[in-house]
């Protein structure tokens, strides 16, 4: 029970989750003149890129056997615009070789500041510390969501609801078809952390310029095998 009455929020587009997908969807929708609300459970946007410290922007460049030719950017559009913004704010490094492709290291704090600025400029209503917790259905259409906030619950209604929760939370709440991984098999989890004071020149001399796991590190230890 919550003795407080719920607050009604009406939008054309309601987006759950402020990770890369939700930020892109929100800004693109608002630039089409739509009234957009984005709800995010944490106090900042970024999802895996910020809360998860994933650290790099992958997927912009061609994967090739001819790495000597240098990075060829293949993905543009919003991702490119966002990267340019990060770059202008000093939050994005030059492309680094990563196996057969290139990746760019970003500063998570700059990522969220860039997202805040672009969401604000596009006129998106952003509600932080807001967790989507149940759906209101009309047949098989999601009419809106009940959202938990510290001020009480929001009764958020929209023409279109976009599930950018990264976990298909809204889809699952609505009982719509969903699945996990490849028949349940998912990528291994990774422990992500940041290091300072690394002697980068010495690292490169030892391991090479390829920033994907060097063989020396990933080779199976014959003692343990
Ligand atoms: C260990 C690991 C390492 C990775 N490394 C990289 C990398 O180096 N470079 C790269 O480009 N990609 C990397 N990725 C992939 C990248 O993190 C994802 O592709 C990306 O985060 C997906 O973005 P998204 O917006 O779909 O979801 P997410 O980033 O997961 O964002 C979802 C957002 O929704 C919010 N949310 C969830 N549920 C609710 C709810 N019920 N109510 C309100 N808000 C909610 C979350 O707080 C979050 O902010 C990595 C992924 C993992 C798991």
PDB file of C-alpha atoms and ligand atoms in Angstrom:
ATOM      1  CA  UNK A   1       0.000   0.000   0.000  1.00  0.00           C
ATOM      2  CA  UNK A   2       1.086   3.586  -0.644  1.00  0.00           C
ATOM      3  CA  UNK A   3      -1.136   6.258   0.981  1.00  0.00           C
ATOM      4  CA  UNK A   4       0.104   8.859  -1.503  1.00  0.00           C
ATOM      5  CA  UNK A   5      -1.971   9.320  -4.643  1.00  0.00           C
ATOM      6  CA  UNK A   6      -0.134   8.517  -7.870  1.00  0.00           C
ATOM      7  CA  UNK A   7       1.046  11.294 -10.184  1.00  0.00           C
ATOM      8  CA  UNK A   8      -0.258  11.078 -13.766  1.00  0.00           C
ATOM      9  CA  UNK A   9       2.268  11.676 -16.592  1.00  0.00           C
ATOM     10  CA  UNK A  10       1.076  11.641 -20.225  1.00  0.00           C
ATOM     11  CA  UNK A  11       3.474  11.391 -23.170  1.00  0.00           C
ATOM     12  CA  UNK A  12       3.542  10.423 -26.815  1.00  0.00           C
ATOM     13  CA  UNK A  13       6.524   8.172 -26.145  1.00  0.00           C
ATOM     14  CA  UNK A  14       7.535   6.656 -22.828  1.00  0.00           C
ATOM     15  CA  UNK A  15      10.982   5.091 -22.638  1.00  0.00           C
ATOM     16  CA  UNK A  16      12.103   2.778 -19.864  1.00  0.00           C
ATOM     17  CA  UNK A  17      15.866   2.848 -19.362  1.00  0.00           C
ATOM     18  CA  UNK A  18      18.469   5.536 -20.007  1.00  0.00           C
ATOM     19  CA  UNK A  19      21.282   3.399 -21.435  1.00  0.00           C
ATOM     20  CA  UNK A  20      22.639   3.950 -24.930  1.00  0.00           C
ATOM     21  CA  UNK A  21      19.448   2.569 -26.511  1.00  0.00           C
ATOM     22  CA  UNK A  22      17.057   4.626 -24.379  1.00  0.00           C
ATOM     23  CA  UNK A  23      19.016   7.869 -24.811  1.00  0.00           C
ATOM     24  CA  UNK A  24      19.133   7.414 -28.596  1.00  0.00           C
ATOM     25  CA  UNK A  25      15.425   6.532 -28.787  1.00  0.00           C
ATOM     26  CA  UNK A  26      14.442   9.478 -26.574  1.00  0.00           C
ATOM     27  CA  UNK A  27      16.454  12.090 -28.462  1.00  0.00           C
ATOM     28  CA  UNK A  28      15.399  10.773 -31.886  1.00  0.00           C
ATOM     29  CA  UNK A  29      11.709  10.763 -30.857  1.00  0.00           C
ATOM     30  CA  UNK A  30      11.859  14.251 -29.342  1.00  0.00           C
ATOM     31  CA  UNK A  31      13.547  15.619 -32.476  1.00  0.00           C
ATOM     32  CA  UNK A  32      10.448  14.454 -34.376  1.00  0.00           C
ATOM     33  CA  UNK A  33       8.401  16.826 -32.243  1.00  0.00           C
ATOM     34  CA  UNK A  34       7.011  14.150 -29.926  1.00  0.00           C
ATOM     35  CA  UNK A  35       6.416  14.608 -26.220  1.00  0.00           C
ATOM     36  CA  UNK A  36       8.901  12.155 -24.710  1.00  0.00           C
ATOM     37  CA  UNK A  37       9.414  10.893 -21.163  1.00  0.00           C
ATOM     38  CA  UNK A  38      12.405   8.765 -20.201  1.00  0.00           C
ATOM     39  CA  UNK A  39      12.478   6.960 -16.847  1.00  0.00           C
ATOM     40  CA  UNK A  40      15.713   5.629 -15.418  1.00  0.00           C
ATOM     41  CA  UNK A  41      16.142   3.683 -12.182  1.00  0.00           C
ATOM     42  CA  UNK A  42      19.524   5.253 -11.347  1.00  0.00           C
ATOM     43  CA  UNK A  43      20.340   8.944 -10.882  1.00  0.00           C
ATOM     44  CA  UNK A  44      22.082   9.214 -14.252  1.00  0.00           C
ATOM     45  CA  UNK A  45      21.946   7.873 -17.772  1.00  0.00           C
ATOM     46  CA  UNK A  46      24.412   5.506 -19.376  1.00  0.00           C
ATOM     47  CA  UNK A  47      23.464   2.002 -18.227  1.00  0.00           C
ATOM     48  CA  UNK A  48      26.271  -0.427 -19.073  1.00  0.00           C
ATOM     49  CA  UNK A  49      28.462   2.401 -20.390  1.00  0.00           C
ATOM     50  CA  UNK A  50      28.333   4.436 -17.164  1.00  0.00           C
ATOM     51  CA  UNK A  51      26.953   2.393 -14.240  1.00  0.00           C
ATOM     52  CA  UNK A  52      28.692  -0.677 -15.690  1.00  0.00           C
ATOM     53  CA  UNK A  53      31.945   1.152 -16.535  1.00  0.00           C
ATOM     54  CA  UNK A  54      32.102  -0.770 -19.836  1.00  0.00           C
ATOM     55  CA  UNK A  55      34.690   1.802 -20.872  1.00  0.00           C
ATOM     56  CA  UNK A  56      34.799   1.696 -24.634  1.00  0.00           C
ATOM     57  CA  UNK A  57      32.576   2.452 -27.606  1.00  0.00           C
ATOM     58  CA  UNK A  58      32.655  -0.687 -29.735  1.00  0.00           C
ATOM     59  CA  UNK A  59      31.082  -1.319 -33.104  1.00  0.00           C
ATOM     60  CA  UNK A  60      31.896   1.860 -35.025  1.00  0.00           C
ATOM     61  CA  UNK A  61      34.644   0.443 -37.239  1.00  0.00           C
ATOM     62  CA  UNK A  62      34.954  -2.256 -39.858  1.00  0.00           C
ATOM     63  CA  UNK A  63      36.339  -5.642 -38.766  1.00  0.00           C
ATOM     64  CA  UNK A  64      39.095  -6.577 -41.195  1.00  0.00           C
ATOM     65  CA  UNK A  65      42.073  -8.875 -41.708  1.00  0.00           C
ATOM     66  CA  UNK A  66      43.946  -5.873 -43.118  1.00  0.00           C
ATOM     67  CA  UNK A  67      44.397  -3.880 -39.913  1.00  0.00           C
ATOM     68  CA  UNK A  68      47.409  -2.132 -41.439  1.00  0.00           C
ATOM     69  CA  UNK A  69      44.923  -0.056 -43.503  1.00  0.00           C
ATOM     70  CA  UNK A  70      43.753   1.617 -40.304  1.00  0.00           C
ATOM     71  CA  UNK A  71      40.246   2.119 -38.900  1.00  0.00           C
ATOM     72  CA  UNK A  72      37.380   2.477 -41.391  1.00  0.00           C
ATOM     73  CA  UNK A  73      34.279   3.881 -39.724  1.00  0.00           C
ATOM     74  CA  UNK A  74      31.133   2.000 -40.790  1.00  0.00           C
ATOM     75  CA  UNK A  75      28.521   3.218 -38.309  1.00  0.00           C
ATOM     76  CA  UNK A  76      27.406   6.840 -38.362  1.00  0.00           C
ATOM     77  CA  UNK A  77      24.031   8.400 -37.443  1.00  0.00           C
ATOM     78  CA  UNK A  78      23.263   9.028 -33.786  1.00  0.00           C
ATOM     79  CA  UNK A  79      26.184   6.932 -32.525  1.00  0.00           C
ATOM     80  CA  UNK A  80      28.580   9.102 -34.525  1.00  0.00           C
ATOM     81  CA  UNK A  81      26.930  12.317 -33.333  1.00  0.00           C
ATOM     82  CA  UNK A  82      27.150  11.144 -29.730  1.00  0.00           C
ATOM     83  CA  UNK A  83      30.834  10.245 -30.150  1.00  0.00           C
ATOM     84  CA  UNK A  84      31.575  13.668 -31.628  1.00  0.00           C
ATOM     85  CA  UNK A  85      29.935  15.232 -28.607  1.00  0.00           C
ATOM     86  CA  UNK A  86      32.044  13.074 -26.273  1.00  0.00           C
ATOM     87  CA  UNK A  87      35.126  14.038 -28.263  1.00  0.00           C
ATOM     88  CA  UNK A  88      34.328  17.764 -28.044  1.00  0.00           C
ATOM     89  CA  UNK A  89      33.959  17.377 -24.268  1.00  0.00           C
ATOM     90  CA  UNK A  90      37.332  15.616 -23.986  1.00  0.00           C
ATOM     91  CA  UNK A  91      35.701  12.302 -23.113  1.00  0.00           C
ATOM     92  CA  UNK A  92      36.693  10.043 -26.019  1.00  0.00           C
ATOM     93  CA  UNK A  93      40.087   8.621 -26.991  1.00  0.00           C
ATOM     94  CA  UNK A  94      41.466   7.853 -30.442  1.00  0.00           C
ATOM     95  CA  UNK A  95      40.615   4.449 -32.018  1.00  0.00           C
ATOM     96  CA  UNK A  96      42.607   1.591 -30.449  1.00  0.00           C
ATOM     97  CA  UNK A  97      43.223  -1.694 -32.229  1.00  0.00           C
ATOM     98  CA  UNK A  98      41.002  -4.407 -30.746  1.00  0.00           C
ATOM     99  CA  UNK A  99      41.500  -7.726 -32.517  1.00  0.00           C
ATOM    100  CA  UNK A 100      40.306  -7.201 -36.099  1.00  0.00           C
ATOM    101  CA  UNK A 101      38.634  -3.871 -35.378  1.00  0.00           C
ATOM    102  CA  UNK A 102      39.028  -0.693 -33.327  1.00  0.00           C
ATOM    103  CA  UNK A 103      37.410   0.614 -30.189  1.00  0.00           C
ATOM    104  CA  UNK A 104      37.421   3.988 -28.441  1.00  0.00           C
ATOM    105  CA  UNK A 105      37.824   4.508 -24.711  1.00  0.00           C
ATOM    106  CA  UNK A 106      35.298   6.887 -23.193  1.00  0.00           C
ATOM    107  CA  UNK A 107      35.102   8.618 -19.844  1.00  0.00           C
ATOM    108  CA  UNK A 108      31.899   7.423 -18.112  1.00  0.00           C
ATOM    109  CA  UNK A 109      31.338  10.743 -16.346  1.00  0.00           C
ATOM    110  CA  UNK A 110      31.565  12.628 -19.625  1.00  0.00           C
ATOM    111  CA  UNK A 111      29.201  10.064 -21.213  1.00  0.00           C
ATOM    112  CA  UNK A 112      26.475  10.905 -18.739  1.00  0.00           C
ATOM    113  CA  UNK A 113      27.081  14.652 -19.001  1.00  0.00           C
ATOM    114  CA  UNK A 114      26.870  14.451 -22.805  1.00  0.00           C
ATOM    115  CA  UNK A 115      23.632  12.453 -22.530  1.00  0.00           C
ATOM    116  CA  UNK A 116      22.150  14.963 -20.053  1.00  0.00           C
ATOM    117  CA  UNK A 117      22.990  17.864 -22.360  1.00  0.00           C
ATOM    118  CA  UNK A 118      21.608  16.232 -25.505  1.00  0.00           C
ATOM    119  CA  UNK A 119      18.419  15.066 -23.760  1.00  0.00           C
ATOM    120  CA  UNK A 120      17.892  18.573 -22.396  1.00  0.00           C
ATOM    121  CA  UNK A 121      18.486  20.186 -25.801  1.00  0.00           C
ATOM    122  CA  UNK A 122      16.012  17.797 -27.438  1.00  0.00           C
ATOM    123  CA  UNK A 123      13.374  18.601 -24.780  1.00  0.00           C
ATOM    124  CA  UNK A 124      13.058  15.114 -23.283  1.00  0.00           C
ATOM    125  CA  UNK A 125      11.468  14.896 -19.830  1.00  0.00           C
ATOM    126  CA  UNK A 126      13.882  12.726 -17.832  1.00  0.00           C
ATOM    127  CA  UNK A 127      12.807  11.182 -14.517  1.00  0.00           C
ATOM    128  CA  UNK A 128      15.676   9.649 -12.530  1.00  0.00           C
ATOM    129  CA  UNK A 129      15.406   7.236  -9.590  1.00  0.00           C
ATOM    130  CA  UNK A 130      12.281   5.884 -11.249  1.00  0.00           C
ATOM    131  CA  UNK A 131      11.729   2.147 -11.588  1.00  0.00           C
ATOM    132  CA  UNK A 132       9.113   0.732 -13.938  1.00  0.00           C
ATOM    133  CA  UNK A 133       7.354  -1.892 -11.846  1.00  0.00           C
ATOM    134  CA  UNK A 134       4.163  -2.938 -13.626  1.00  0.00           C
ATOM    135  CA  UNK A 135       2.263  -2.407 -16.872  1.00  0.00           C
ATOM    136  CA  UNK A 136      -1.280  -1.399 -17.719  1.00  0.00           C
ATOM    137  CA  UNK A 137      -2.497  -3.351 -20.722  1.00  0.00           C
ATOM    138  CA  UNK A 138      -5.312  -2.744 -23.195  1.00  0.00           C
ATOM    139  CA  UNK A 139      -5.551  -6.068 -24.976  1.00  0.00           C
ATOM    140  CA  UNK A 140      -2.002  -6.803 -26.109  1.00  0.00           C
ATOM    141  CA  UNK A 141      -1.047  -3.088 -26.175  1.00  0.00           C
ATOM    142  CA  UNK A 142       0.909  -1.505 -23.336  1.00  0.00           C
ATOM    143  CA  UNK A 143      -1.078   1.606 -22.381  1.00  0.00           C
ATOM    144  CA  UNK A 144       1.214   2.736 -19.634  1.00  0.00           C
ATOM    145  CA  UNK A 145       3.338   1.860 -16.679  1.00  0.00           C
ATOM    146  CA  UNK A 146       3.270   2.158 -12.952  1.00  0.00           C
ATOM    147  CA  UNK A 147       6.608   3.650 -11.946  1.00  0.00           C
ATOM    148  CA  UNK A 148       8.059   3.729  -8.448  1.00  0.00           C
ATOM    149  CA  UNK A 149       9.727   6.949  -7.356  1.00  0.00           C
ATOM    150  CA  UNK A 150      10.657   8.427  -3.985  1.00  0.00           C
ATOM    151  CA  UNK A 151       7.758  10.879  -4.432  1.00  0.00           C
ATOM    152  CA  UNK A 152       5.246   8.096  -4.830  1.00  0.00           C
ATOM    153  CA  UNK A 153       4.155   6.150  -7.856  1.00  0.00           C
ATOM    154  CA  UNK A 154       3.756   7.592 -11.338  1.00  0.00           C
ATOM    155  CA  UNK A 155       0.854   6.562 -13.521  1.00  0.00           C
ATOM    156  CA  UNK A 156       2.696   7.044 -16.826  1.00  0.00           C
ATOM    157  CA  UNK A 157       0.568   6.778 -19.989  1.00  0.00           C
ATOM    158  CA  UNK A 158       1.817   6.926 -23.572  1.00  0.00           C
ATOM    159  CA  UNK A 159       0.901   6.174 -27.172  1.00  0.00           C
ATOM    160  CA  UNK A 160       4.125   4.217 -27.515  1.00  0.00           C
ATOM    161  CA  UNK A 161       6.176   2.508 -24.819  1.00  0.00           C
ATOM    162  CA  UNK A 162       9.783   1.617 -25.634  1.00  0.00           C
ATOM    163  CA  UNK A 163      11.484  -1.018 -23.505  1.00  0.00           C
ATOM    164  CA  UNK A 164      15.143   0.036 -23.337  1.00  0.00           C
ATOM    165  CA  UNK A 165      15.696  -1.592 -19.946  1.00  0.00           C
ATOM    166  CA  UNK A 166      18.435  -3.823 -21.343  1.00  0.00           C
ATOM    167  CA  UNK A 167      16.630  -6.769 -19.753  1.00  0.00           C
ATOM    168  CA  UNK A 168      13.246  -6.586 -21.540  1.00  0.00           C
ATOM    169  CA  UNK A 169      11.659  -5.773 -18.150  1.00  0.00           C
ATOM    170  CA  UNK A 170       8.563  -4.204 -19.706  1.00  0.00           C
ATOM    171  CA  UNK A 171       8.122  -6.986 -22.241  1.00  0.00           C
ATOM    172  CA  UNK A 172       8.351  -9.562 -19.461  1.00  0.00           C
ATOM    173  CA  UNK A 173       5.916  -7.641 -17.218  1.00  0.00           C
ATOM    174  CA  UNK A 174       3.462  -7.531 -20.112  1.00  0.00           C
ATOM    175  CA  UNK A 175       3.757 -11.287 -20.637  1.00  0.00           C
ATOM    176  CA  UNK A 176       4.885 -10.733 -24.228  1.00  0.00           C
ATOM    177  CA  UNK A 177       7.255 -13.229 -25.901  1.00  0.00           C
ATOM    178  CA  UNK A 178      10.855 -12.930 -24.749  1.00  0.00           C
ATOM    179  CA  UNK A 179      13.933 -15.090 -24.431  1.00  0.00           C
ATOM    180  CA  UNK A 180      17.387 -15.041 -22.840  1.00  0.00           C
ATOM    181  CA  UNK A 181      20.560 -15.495 -24.939  1.00  0.00           C
ATOM    182  CA  UNK A 182      21.037 -18.309 -27.383  1.00  0.00           C
ATOM    183  CA  UNK A 183      18.744 -20.950 -25.870  1.00  0.00           C
ATOM    184  CA  UNK A 184      19.758 -19.610 -22.464  1.00  0.00           C
ATOM    185  CA  UNK A 185      23.506 -19.440 -23.219  1.00  0.00           C
ATOM    186  CA  UNK A 186      24.910 -15.949 -22.604  1.00  0.00           C
ATOM    187  CA  UNK A 187      28.327 -14.328 -22.862  1.00  0.00           C
ATOM    188  CA  UNK A 188      30.656 -14.846 -19.900  1.00  0.00           C
ATOM    189  CA  UNK A 189      30.442 -12.035 -17.352  1.00  0.00           C
ATOM    190  CA  UNK A 190      33.406  -9.671 -17.236  1.00  0.00           C
ATOM    191  CA  UNK A 191      34.874  -7.902 -14.227  1.00  0.00           C
ATOM    192  CA  UNK A 192      35.334  -4.288 -15.320  1.00  0.00           C
ATOM    193  CA  UNK A 193      37.613  -1.915 -13.445  1.00  0.00           C
ATOM    194  CA  UNK A 194      39.745   1.158 -14.129  1.00  0.00           C
ATOM    195  CA  UNK A 195      43.477   1.494 -13.448  1.00  0.00           C
ATOM    196  CA  UNK A 196      45.603   4.597 -13.096  1.00  0.00           C
ATOM    197  CA  UNK A 197      49.354   5.082 -13.204  1.00  0.00           C
ATOM    198  CA  UNK A 198      49.913   2.399 -15.852  1.00  0.00           C
ATOM    199  CA  UNK A 199      53.199   2.621 -17.772  1.00  0.00           C
ATOM    200  CA  UNK A 200      51.502   2.377 -21.169  1.00  0.00           C
ATOM    201  CA  UNK A 201      54.749   2.361 -23.187  1.00  0.00           C
ATOM    202  CA  UNK A 202      56.056  -0.556 -21.144  1.00  0.00           C
ATOM    203  CA  UNK A 203      52.735  -2.384 -21.505  1.00  0.00           C
ATOM    204  CA  UNK A 204      52.823  -1.977 -25.297  1.00  0.00           C
ATOM    205  CA  UNK A 205      56.470  -3.132 -25.431  1.00  0.00           C
ATOM    206  CA  UNK A 206      55.496  -6.262 -23.513  1.00  0.00           C
ATOM    207  CA  UNK A 207      52.102  -7.101 -24.987  1.00  0.00           C
ATOM    208  CA  UNK A 208      51.814  -5.219 -28.285  1.00  0.00           C
ATOM    209  CA  UNK A 209      49.378  -2.574 -29.503  1.00  0.00           C
ATOM    210  CA  UNK A 210      46.342  -4.829 -29.821  1.00  0.00           C
ATOM    211  CA  UNK A 211      44.167  -3.973 -26.836  1.00  0.00           C
ATOM    212  CA  UNK A 212      42.160  -7.202 -27.034  1.00  0.00           C
ATOM    213  CA  UNK A 213      43.344  -9.799 -24.539  1.00  0.00           C
ATOM    214  CA  UNK A 214      47.008 -10.468 -25.507  1.00  0.00           C
ATOM    215  CA  UNK A 215      47.979 -14.115 -25.916  1.00  0.00           C
ATOM    216  CA  UNK A 216      50.479 -13.834 -23.083  1.00  0.00           C
ATOM    217  CA  UNK A 217      47.634 -13.014 -20.730  1.00  0.00           C
ATOM    218  CA  UNK A 218      44.946 -15.313 -22.098  1.00  0.00           C
ATOM    219  CA  UNK A 219      47.150 -18.382 -22.759  1.00  0.00           C
ATOM    220  CA  UNK A 220      46.190 -21.317 -20.552  1.00  0.00           C
ATOM    221  CA  UNK A 221      48.657 -21.780 -17.740  1.00  0.00           C
ATOM    222  CA  UNK A 222      50.151 -25.278 -18.335  1.00  0.00           C
ATOM    223  CA  UNK A 223      50.519 -25.725 -14.564  1.00  0.00           C
ATOM    224  CA  UNK A 224      46.779 -25.155 -14.015  1.00  0.00           C
ATOM    225  CA  UNK A 225      45.572 -26.960 -17.161  1.00  0.00           C
TER     226      UNK A 225
HETATM  227  C1  LIG B   1      30.510  -7.020 -19.085  1.00  0.00           C
HETATM  228  C2  LIG B   1      30.133  -6.210 -20.309  1.00  0.00           C
HETATM  229  C3  LIG B   1      31.111  -5.463 -20.955  1.00  0.00           C
HETATM  230  C4  LIG B   1      30.784  -4.712 -22.079  1.00  0.00           C
HETATM  231  N1  LIG B   1      31.746  -3.944 -22.683  1.00  0.00           N
HETATM  232  C5  LIG B   1      31.419  -3.140 -23.713  1.00  0.00           C
HETATM  233  C6  LIG B   1      32.381  -2.260 -24.276  1.00  0.00           C
HETATM  234  O1  LIG B   1      33.531  -2.196 -23.841  1.00  0.00           O
HETATM  235  N2  LIG B   1      31.991  -1.469 -25.318  1.00  0.00           N
HETATM  236  C7  LIG B   1      30.709  -1.522 -25.817  1.00  0.00           C
HETATM  237  O2  LIG B   1      30.421  -0.766 -26.752  1.00  0.00           O
HETATM  238  N3  LIG B   1      29.792  -2.348 -25.303  1.00  0.00           N
HETATM  239  C8  LIG B   1      30.101  -3.147 -24.263  1.00  0.00           C
HETATM  240  N4  LIG B   1      29.164  -3.977 -23.722  1.00  0.00           N
HETATM  241  C9  LIG B   1      27.817  -3.974 -24.296  1.00  0.00           C
HETATM  242  C10 LIG B   1      27.056  -2.738 -23.821  1.00  0.00           C
HETATM  243  O3  LIG B   1      27.186  -2.610 -22.410  1.00  0.00           O
HETATM  244  C11 LIG B   1      25.587  -2.911 -24.204  1.00  0.00           C
HETATM  245  O4  LIG B   1      25.487  -3.139 -25.594  1.00  0.00           O
HETATM  246  C12 LIG B   1      24.797  -1.659 -23.871  1.00  0.00           C
HETATM  247  O5  LIG B   1      24.930  -1.332 -22.490  1.00  0.00           O
HETATM  248  C13 LIG B   1      23.329  -1.870 -24.204  1.00  0.00           C
HETATM  249  O6  LIG B   1      22.663  -0.654 -23.987  1.00  0.00           O
HETATM  250  P1  LIG B   1      21.147  -0.630 -23.582  1.00  0.00           P
HETATM  251  O7  LIG B   1      20.751   0.799 -23.539  1.00  0.00           O
HETATM  252  O8  LIG B   1      20.379  -1.571 -24.453  1.00  0.00           O
HETATM  253  O9  LIG B   1      21.056  -1.301 -22.113  1.00  0.00           O
HETATM  254  P2  LIG B   1      21.755  -0.865 -20.741  1.00  0.00           P
HETATM  255  O10 LIG B   1      23.054  -0.187 -20.961  1.00  0.00           O
HETATM  256  O11 LIG B   1      21.706  -2.077 -19.882  1.00  0.00           O
HETATM  257  O12 LIG B   1      20.745   0.240 -20.153  1.00  0.00           O
HETATM  258  C14 LIG B   1      19.513  -0.114 -19.589  1.00  0.00           C
HETATM  259  C15 LIG B   1      19.114   1.003 -18.635  1.00  0.00           C
HETATM  260  O13 LIG B   1      17.797   0.727 -18.162  1.00  0.00           O
HETATM  261  C16 LIG B   1      17.733   0.955 -16.771  1.00  0.00           C
HETATM  262  N5  LIG B   1      16.656   0.085 -16.258  1.00  0.00           N
HETATM  263  C17 LIG B   1      16.638  -1.269 -16.247  1.00  0.00           C
HETATM  264  N6  LIG B   1      15.474  -1.727 -15.761  1.00  0.00           N
HETATM  265  C18 LIG B   1      14.739  -0.628 -15.449  1.00  0.00           C
HETATM  266  C19 LIG B   1      13.439  -0.451 -14.902  1.00  0.00           C
HETATM  267  N7  LIG B   1      12.637  -1.493 -14.584  1.00  0.00           N
HETATM  268  N8  LIG B   1      12.975   0.816 -14.696  1.00  0.00           N
HETATM  269  C20 LIG B   1      13.777   1.889 -15.022  1.00  0.00           C
HETATM  270  N9  LIG B   1      15.004   1.773 -15.554  1.00  0.00           N
HETATM  271  C21 LIG B   1      15.480   0.528 -15.768  1.00  0.00           C
HETATM  272  C22 LIG B   1      19.117   0.588 -16.255  1.00  0.00           C
HETATM  273  O14 LIG B   1      19.413   1.222 -15.013  1.00  0.00           O
HETATM  274  C23 LIG B   1      20.002   1.092 -17.395  1.00  0.00           C
HETATM  275  O15 LIG B   1      20.416   2.436 -17.215  1.00  0.00           O
HETATM  276  C24 LIG B   1      29.455  -4.722 -22.583  1.00  0.00           C
HETATM  277  C25 LIG B   1      28.470  -5.467 -21.925  1.00  0.00           C
HETATM  278  C26 LIG B   1      28.814  -6.203 -20.798  1.00  0.00           C
HETATM  279  C27 LIG B   1      27.719  -6.992 -20.082  1.00  0.00           C
END
